[in-house]
PDB file of C-alpha atoms in Angstrom:
ATOM      1  CA  MET O  90      92.904   9.875  -7.123  1.00  0.00           C
ATOM      2  CA  ARG O  91      91.360  11.340 -10.037  1.00  0.00           C
ATOM      3  CA  SER O  92      88.551   8.838  -9.902  1.00  0.00           C
ATOM      4  CA  ASP O  93      88.061   9.413  -6.593  1.00  0.00           C
ATOM      5  CA  LEU O  94      87.720  13.323  -7.444  1.00  0.00           C
ATOM      6  CA  ALA O  95      85.387  12.086 -10.017  1.00  0.00           C
ATOM      7  CA  LYS O  96      83.149  10.232  -7.659  1.00  0.00           C
ATOM      8  CA  PHE O  97      82.997  13.122  -5.171  1.00  0.00           C
ATOM      9  CA  LEU O  98      81.944  15.999  -7.991  1.00  0.00           C
ATOM     10  CA  LEU O  99      79.461  13.261  -9.479  1.00  0.00           C
ATOM     11  CA  VAL O 100      77.387  12.857  -6.328  1.00  0.00           C
ATOM     12  CA  PRO O 101      76.304  16.528  -5.938  1.00  0.00           C
ATOM     13  CA  VAL O 102      75.488  16.562  -9.703  1.00  0.00           C
ATOM     14  CA  ALA O 103      73.390  13.243  -9.510  1.00  0.00           C
ATOM     15  CA  ALA O 104      71.552  14.488  -6.295  1.00  0.00           C
ATOM     16  CA  VAL O 105      70.666  17.951  -7.930  1.00  0.00           C
ATOM     17  CA  SER O 106      69.362  16.056 -11.256  1.00  0.00           C
ATOM     18  CA  VAL O 107      67.434  13.620  -9.299  1.00  0.00           C
ATOM     19  CA  ALA O 108      66.164  16.583  -7.159  1.00  0.00           C
ATOM     20  CA  GLY O 109      65.201  18.397 -10.462  1.00  0.00           C
ATOM     21  CA  CYS O 110      62.915  15.301 -12.053  1.00  0.00           C
ATOM     22  CA  GLY O 111      59.997  15.817 -10.216  1.00  0.00           C
ATOM     23  CA  ILE O 112      60.905  13.177  -7.254  1.00  0.00           C
ATOM     24  CA  ASN O 113      59.668  16.051  -4.636  1.00  0.00           C
ATOM     25  CA  SER O 114      58.157  18.675  -6.796  1.00  0.00           C
ATOM     26  CA  VAL O 115      55.311  16.251  -8.305  1.00  0.00           C
ATOM     27  CA  PRO O 116      53.944  14.882  -4.958  1.00  0.00           C
ATOM     28  CA  THR O 117      54.510  18.297  -3.299  1.00  0.00           C
ATOM     29  CA  ALA O 118      52.006  19.992  -6.209  1.00  0.00           C
ATOM     30  CA  GLU O 119      49.482  16.946  -6.007  1.00  0.00           C
ATOM     31  CA  GLU O 120      49.313  17.423  -1.943  1.00  0.00           C
ATOM     32  CA  ASN O 121      48.970  20.803  -2.417  1.00  0.00           C
ATOM     33  CA  ALA O 122      46.061  20.532  -5.000  1.00  0.00           C
ATOM     34  CA  LYS O 123      44.198  17.757  -2.721  1.00  0.00           C
ATOM     35  CA  ALA O 124      44.729  20.172   0.092  1.00  0.00           C
ATOM     36  CA  LYS O 125      42.671  22.863  -1.699  1.00  0.00           C
ATOM     37  CA  TRP O 126      39.887  20.288  -2.991  1.00  0.00           C
ATOM     38  CA  ALA O 127      39.217  19.669   0.936  1.00  0.00           C
ATOM     39  CA  ASP O 128      38.653  23.057   1.530  1.00  0.00           C
ATOM     40  CA  VAL O 129      36.297  23.011  -1.792  1.00  0.00           C
ATOM     41  CA  GLN O 130      34.334  20.370  -0.263  1.00  0.00           C
ATOM     42  CA  ALA O 131      34.229  22.064   3.336  1.00  0.00           C
ATOM     43  CA  ALA O 132      32.952  25.098   1.469  1.00  0.00           C
ATOM     44  CA  PHE O 133      30.060  23.245   0.031  1.00  0.00           C
ATOM     45  CA  GLN O 134      29.522  21.269   3.622  1.00  0.00           C
ATOM     46  CA  GLU O 135      28.943  24.492   5.182  1.00  0.00           C
ATOM     47  CA  ARG O 136      26.652  25.830   2.223  1.00  0.00           C
ATOM     48  CA  SER O 137      24.554  22.514   2.762  1.00  0.00           C
ATOM     49  CA  ASN O 138      24.718  22.851   6.603  1.00  0.00           C
ATOM     50  CA  LEU O 139      23.017  26.010   6.306  1.00  0.00           C
ATOM     51  CA  ILE O 140      19.674  24.593   3.984  1.00  0.00           C
ATOM     52  CA  PRO O 141      17.980  22.951   7.137  1.00  0.00           C
ATOM     53  CA  ASN O 142      17.609  26.540   9.235  1.00  0.00           C
ATOM     54  CA  LEU O 143      16.642  28.324   5.821  1.00  0.00           C
ATOM     55  CA  ALA O 144      14.309  25.605   5.066  1.00  0.00           C
ATOM     56  CA  ALA O 145      12.737  25.772   8.488  1.00  0.00           C
ATOM     57  CA  VAL O 146      12.162  29.668   8.370  1.00  0.00           C
ATOM     58  CA  VAL O 147      10.853  29.491   5.036  1.00  0.00           C
ATOM     59  CA  LYS O 148       8.594  26.413   5.837  1.00  0.00           C
ATOM     60  CA  GLY O 149       6.865  28.553   8.446  1.00  0.00           C
ATOM     61  CA  ALA O 150       6.419  32.027   6.669  1.00  0.00           C
ATOM     62  CA  ALA O 151       5.647  30.912   3.103  1.00  0.00           C
ATOM     63  CA  ALA O 152       4.001  27.816   2.562  1.00  0.00           C
ATOM     64  CA  GLN O 153       3.133  28.486  -0.942  1.00  0.00           C
ATOM     65  CA  GLU O 154       6.954  27.888  -1.728  1.00  0.00           C
ATOM     66  CA  ASN O 155       6.499  24.237  -0.709  1.00  0.00           C
ATOM     67  CA  LYS O 156       7.312  22.960  -4.283  1.00  0.00           C
ATOM     68  CA  THR O 157      10.645  25.041  -4.428  1.00  0.00           C
ATOM     69  CA  LEU O 158      11.505  24.123  -0.783  1.00  0.00           C
ATOM     70  CA  THR O 159      11.061  20.621  -1.623  1.00  0.00           C
ATOM     71  CA  GLU O 160      13.416  20.875  -4.473  1.00  0.00           C
ATOM     72  CA  VAL O 161      16.031  22.935  -2.677  1.00  0.00           C
ATOM     73  CA  ILE O 162      15.788  19.849  -0.001  1.00  0.00           C
ATOM     74  CA  GLU O 163      16.305  16.963  -2.688  1.00  0.00           C
ATOM     75  CA  ALA O 164      19.075  18.775  -4.258  1.00  0.00           C
ATOM     76  CA  ARG O 165      20.823  19.331  -1.100  1.00  0.00           C
ATOM     77  CA  ALA O 166      20.374  15.384  -0.529  1.00  0.00           C
ATOM     78  CA  LYS O 167      21.488  14.436  -3.825  1.00  0.00           C
ATOM     79  CA  ALA O 168      24.579  17.359  -3.754  1.00  0.00           C
ATOM     80  CA  THR O 169      25.771  15.831  -0.482  1.00  0.00           C
ATOM     81  CA  SER O 170      25.500  12.275  -1.919  1.00  0.00           C
ATOM     82  CA  VAL O 171      28.022  12.885  -4.138  1.00  0.00           C
ATOM     83  CA  THR O 172      31.674  12.937  -3.247  1.00  0.00           C
ATOM     84  CA  LEU O 173      34.709  13.111  -4.894  1.00  0.00           C
ATOM     85  CA  ALA O 174      37.945  11.653  -2.981  1.00  0.00           C
ATOM     86  CA  PRO O 175      41.368  13.160  -3.734  1.00  0.00           C
ATOM     87  CA  GLY O 176      42.061  10.029  -5.962  1.00  0.00           C
ATOM     88  CA  ASP O 177      39.114  10.861  -8.434  1.00  0.00           C
ATOM     89  CA  LEU O 178      40.387  14.327  -9.093  1.00  0.00           C
ATOM     90  CA  SER O 179      41.938  13.109 -12.222  1.00  0.00           C
ATOM     91  CA  ASP O 180      38.513  11.952 -13.415  1.00  0.00           C
ATOM     92  CA  PRO O 181      36.653  14.244 -15.505  1.00  0.00           C
ATOM     93  CA  ALA O 182      33.569  12.329 -15.187  1.00  0.00           C
ATOM     94  CA  LYS O 183      33.285  12.170 -11.475  1.00  0.00           C
ATOM     95  CA  MET O 184      34.265  15.630 -11.481  1.00  0.00           C
ATOM     96  CA  ALA O 185      31.334  16.346 -13.791  1.00  0.00           C
ATOM     97  CA  ALA O 186      28.897  14.565 -11.716  1.00  0.00           C
ATOM     98  CA  PHE O 187      29.988  16.347  -8.291  1.00  0.00           C
ATOM     99  CA  GLN O 188      29.743  19.623 -10.115  1.00  0.00           C
ATOM    100  CA  SER O 189      26.439  18.950 -11.513  1.00  0.00           C
ATOM    101  CA  ALA O 190      25.176  17.945  -8.123  1.00  0.00           C
ATOM    102  CA  GLN O 191      26.246  21.210  -6.848  1.00  0.00           C
ATOM    103  CA  ASN O 192      25.047  23.385  -9.639  1.00  0.00           C
ATOM    104  CA  ASN O 193      21.818  21.966  -9.098  1.00  0.00           C
ATOM    105  CA  LEU O 194      21.478  22.735  -5.538  1.00  0.00           C
ATOM    106  CA  SER O 195      22.739  26.435  -6.430  1.00  0.00           C
ATOM    107  CA  GLY O 196      20.148  26.843  -8.930  1.00  0.00           C
ATOM    108  CA  SER O 197      17.461  25.548  -6.514  1.00  0.00           C
ATOM    109  CA  LEU O 198      18.709  27.628  -3.589  1.00  0.00           C
ATOM    110  CA  SER O 199      18.659  30.767  -5.943  1.00  0.00           C
ATOM    111  CA  ARG O 200      15.070  29.993  -7.048  1.00  0.00           C
ATOM    112  CA  LEU O 201      13.797  29.557  -3.734  1.00  0.00           C
ATOM    113  CA  LEU O 202      15.694  32.968  -2.559  1.00  0.00           C
ATOM    114  CA  VAL O 203      13.966  34.939  -5.489  1.00  0.00           C
ATOM    115  CA  SER O 204      10.477  33.654  -4.811  1.00  0.00           C
ATOM    116  CA  VAL O 205      10.682  34.566  -1.144  1.00  0.00           C
ATOM    117  CA  GLU O 206      11.294  37.923  -2.178  1.00  0.00           C
ATOM    118  CA  GLN O 207       7.741  38.376  -2.484  1.00  0.00           C
ATOM    119  CA  TYR O 208       7.059  37.782   1.117  1.00  0.00           C
ATOM    120  CA  PRO O 209       7.524  41.114   3.385  1.00  0.00           C
ATOM    121  CA  GLN O 210       6.985  39.673   6.201  1.00  0.00           C
ATOM    122  CA  LEU O 211       9.527  36.521   5.877  1.00  0.00           C
ATOM    123  CA  LYS O 212      12.198  39.352   4.551  1.00  0.00           C
ATOM    124  CA  SER O 213      11.952  41.412   8.050  1.00  0.00           C
ATOM    125  CA  GLN O 214      12.467  38.502  10.261  1.00  0.00           C
ATOM    126  CA  GLU O 215      15.783  38.759  11.706  1.00  0.00           C
ATOM    127  CA  GLY O 216      16.447  35.095  11.485  1.00  0.00           C
ATOM    128  CA  PHE O 217      15.972  35.181   7.809  1.00  0.00           C
ATOM    129  CA  LEU O 218      17.971  37.950   7.324  1.00  0.00           C
ATOM    130  CA  LYS O 219      20.786  36.495   9.385  1.00  0.00           C
ATOM    131  CA  LEU O 220      20.754  33.006   6.903  1.00  0.00           C
ATOM    132  CA  GLN O 221      20.673  35.184   3.996  1.00  0.00           C
ATOM    133  CA  ASP O 222      23.822  36.782   4.988  1.00  0.00           C
ATOM    134  CA  GLN O 223      25.481  33.691   5.926  1.00  0.00           C
ATOM    135  CA  LEU O 224      24.507  31.959   2.522  1.00  0.00           C
ATOM    136  CA  GLU O 225      26.118  34.941   0.837  1.00  0.00           C
ATOM    137  CA  GLY O 226      29.158  34.663   2.492  1.00  0.00           C
ATOM    138  CA  GLN O 227      29.514  31.068   1.902  1.00  0.00           C
ATOM    139  CA  GLU O 228      28.901  31.814  -1.605  1.00  0.00           C
ATOM    140  CA  ASN O 229      32.177  33.731  -1.420  1.00  0.00           C
ATOM    141  CA  ARG O 230      33.906  31.321   0.491  1.00  0.00           C
ATOM    142  CA  ILE O 231      32.848  28.451  -2.388  1.00  0.00           C
ATOM    143  CA  ARG O 232      33.944  30.926  -4.892  1.00  0.00           C
ATOM    144  CA  ILE O 233      37.472  31.624  -3.050  1.00  0.00           C
ATOM    145  CA  THR O 234      38.080  27.998  -2.486  1.00  0.00           C
ATOM    146  CA  LEU O 235      37.354  26.937  -6.167  1.00  0.00           C
ATOM    147  CA  ARG O 236      39.798  29.482  -7.377  1.00  0.00           C
ATOM    148  CA  ASP O 237      42.426  28.416  -5.011  1.00  0.00           C
ATOM    149  CA  TYR O 238      41.571  24.683  -6.091  1.00  0.00           C
ATOM    150  CA  ASN O 239      42.030  25.722  -9.577  1.00  0.00           C
ATOM    151  CA  GLU O 240      45.106  27.467  -9.415  1.00  0.00           C
ATOM    152  CA  ALA O 241      46.634  24.468  -7.485  1.00  0.00           C
ATOM    153  CA  VAL O 242      45.505  22.338 -10.201  1.00  0.00           C
ATOM    154  CA  ARG O 243      47.073  24.443 -12.754  1.00  0.00           C
ATOM    155  CA  GLN O 244      50.396  24.519 -11.141  1.00  0.00           C
ATOM    156  CA  TYR O 245      50.202  20.572 -10.714  1.00  0.00           C
ATOM    157  CA  ASN O 246      49.093  20.105 -14.389  1.00  0.00           C
ATOM    158  CA  THR O 247      52.301  22.272 -15.432  1.00  0.00           C
ATOM    159  CA  THR O 248      54.763  20.702 -13.066  1.00  0.00           C
ATOM    160  CA  ILE O 249      53.935  17.310 -14.526  1.00  0.00           C
ATOM    161  CA  ARG O 250      54.509  18.430 -18.021  1.00  0.00           C
ATOM    162  CA  THR O 251      57.241  20.374 -17.768  1.00  0.00           C
ATOM    163  CA  PHE O 252      60.622  19.416 -18.125  1.00  0.00           C
ATOM    164  CA  PRO O 253      62.843  18.258 -15.890  1.00  0.00           C
ATOM    165  CA  ASP O 254      59.884  17.594 -13.742  1.00  0.00           C
ATOM    166  CA  ILE O 255      57.470  15.506 -16.410  1.00  0.00           C
ATOM    167  CA  ILE O 256      60.834  12.308 -16.238  1.00  0.00           C
ATOM    168  CA  GLY O 257      59.497  11.626 -12.423  1.00  0.00           C
ATOM    169  CA  ALA O 258      56.029  12.629 -13.124  1.00  0.00           C
ATOM    170  CA  LYS O 259      55.750   9.768 -16.086  1.00  0.00           C
ATOM    171  CA  VAL O 260      58.364   7.326 -14.735  1.00  0.00           C
ATOM    172  CA  ILE O 261      58.190   7.266 -11.087  1.00  0.00           C
ATOM    173  CA  HIS O 262      54.907   8.626  -9.954  1.00  0.00           C
ATOM    174  CA  GLY O 263      52.657   7.797 -13.068  1.00  0.00           C
ATOM    175  CA  ALA O 264      51.073  11.225 -12.707  1.00  0.00           C
ATOM    176  CA  LYS O 265      47.668  12.145 -14.452  1.00  0.00           C
ATOM    177  CA  PRO O 266      46.401  15.672 -14.739  1.00  0.00           C
ATOM    178  CA  MET O 267      43.742  16.744 -12.381  1.00  0.00           C
ATOM    179  CA  VAL O 268      40.442  18.188 -13.483  1.00  0.00           C
ATOM    180  CA  PRO O 269      39.701  22.083 -12.593  1.00  0.00           C
ATOM    181  CA  TYR O 270      36.560  22.819 -11.145  1.00  0.00           C
ATOM    182  CA  GLU O 271      34.470  24.665 -14.053  1.00  0.00           C
ATOM    183  CA  ALA O 272      31.248  26.816 -13.805  1.00  0.00           C
ATOM    184  CA  SER O 273      28.762  25.296 -15.958  1.00  0.00           C
ATOM    185  CA  THR O 274      26.376  28.139 -16.214  1.00  0.00           C
ATOM    186  CA  PRO O 275      27.782  31.680 -17.348  1.00  0.00           C
ATOM    187  CA  GLY O 276      28.518  33.683 -14.018  1.00  0.00           C
ATOM    188  CA  ALA O 277      27.976  30.912 -11.574  1.00  0.00           C
ATOM    189  CA  GLU O 278      31.348  31.363 -10.212  1.00  0.00           C
ATOM    190  CA  VAL O 279      30.161  35.028  -8.985  1.00  0.00           C
ATOM    191  CA  ALA O 280      28.410  34.902  -5.563  1.00  0.00           C
ATOM    192  CA  PRO O 281      24.701  36.414  -5.644  1.00  0.00           C
ATOM    193  CA  LYS O 282      23.691  39.691  -4.302  1.00  0.00           C
ATOM    194  CA  LEU O 283      20.817  39.176  -2.009  1.00  0.00           C
ATOM    195  CA  ASP O 284      18.626  42.298  -1.486  1.00  0.00           C
ATOM    196  CA  MET O 285      19.104  42.422   2.320  1.00  0.00           C
ATOM    197  CA  ALA O 286      16.676  45.424   2.730  1.00  0.00           C
ATOM    198  CA  PRO O 287      13.246  44.600   4.026  1.00  0.00           C
ATOM    199  CA  THR O 288      10.274  45.928   1.769  1.00  0.00           C
ATOM    200  CA  GLN O 289       7.715  48.372   3.364  1.00  0.00           C
TER     201      GLN O 289
END
């Protein structure tokens, strides 16, 4: 009778112990970080999709900026060719390659937008102003998705390093820390402020 009672009491204790060892919390945190990474990739892709329209508008109005425009197009091609699968989120080298490609595109795009400030006729075109507005909004979305991804990575990395979840993380899941997205240039995480007012 006592052994049956002991077995009866042991089952819930064992279930709670197993549940508290990262069996569920580790994959839940990992899937959350992967979902946030998908949001990051979507935001970068949306920015990339705006560039052909921007290039077409600038090409017609500012032929002198062809070199800068070419740099943007080449940087876009490189940025879209470097992808990072969810399984690669724990690889610092692959994350660095992705960040580098996106940072090169950001730099080229910033140089283009600065250079077209010299063209009042371009700045007064409704199409260009709309594209500037869309790009600024997209840079804000990128900043937000990167912040959300980094927070999910922080939570996941904390989960796999703290007791009792570390048991399931190491023994069952073989979990490795994920790499946060880091801005490589000071202030790169801040969306640029674009001058939307046409000059006279």
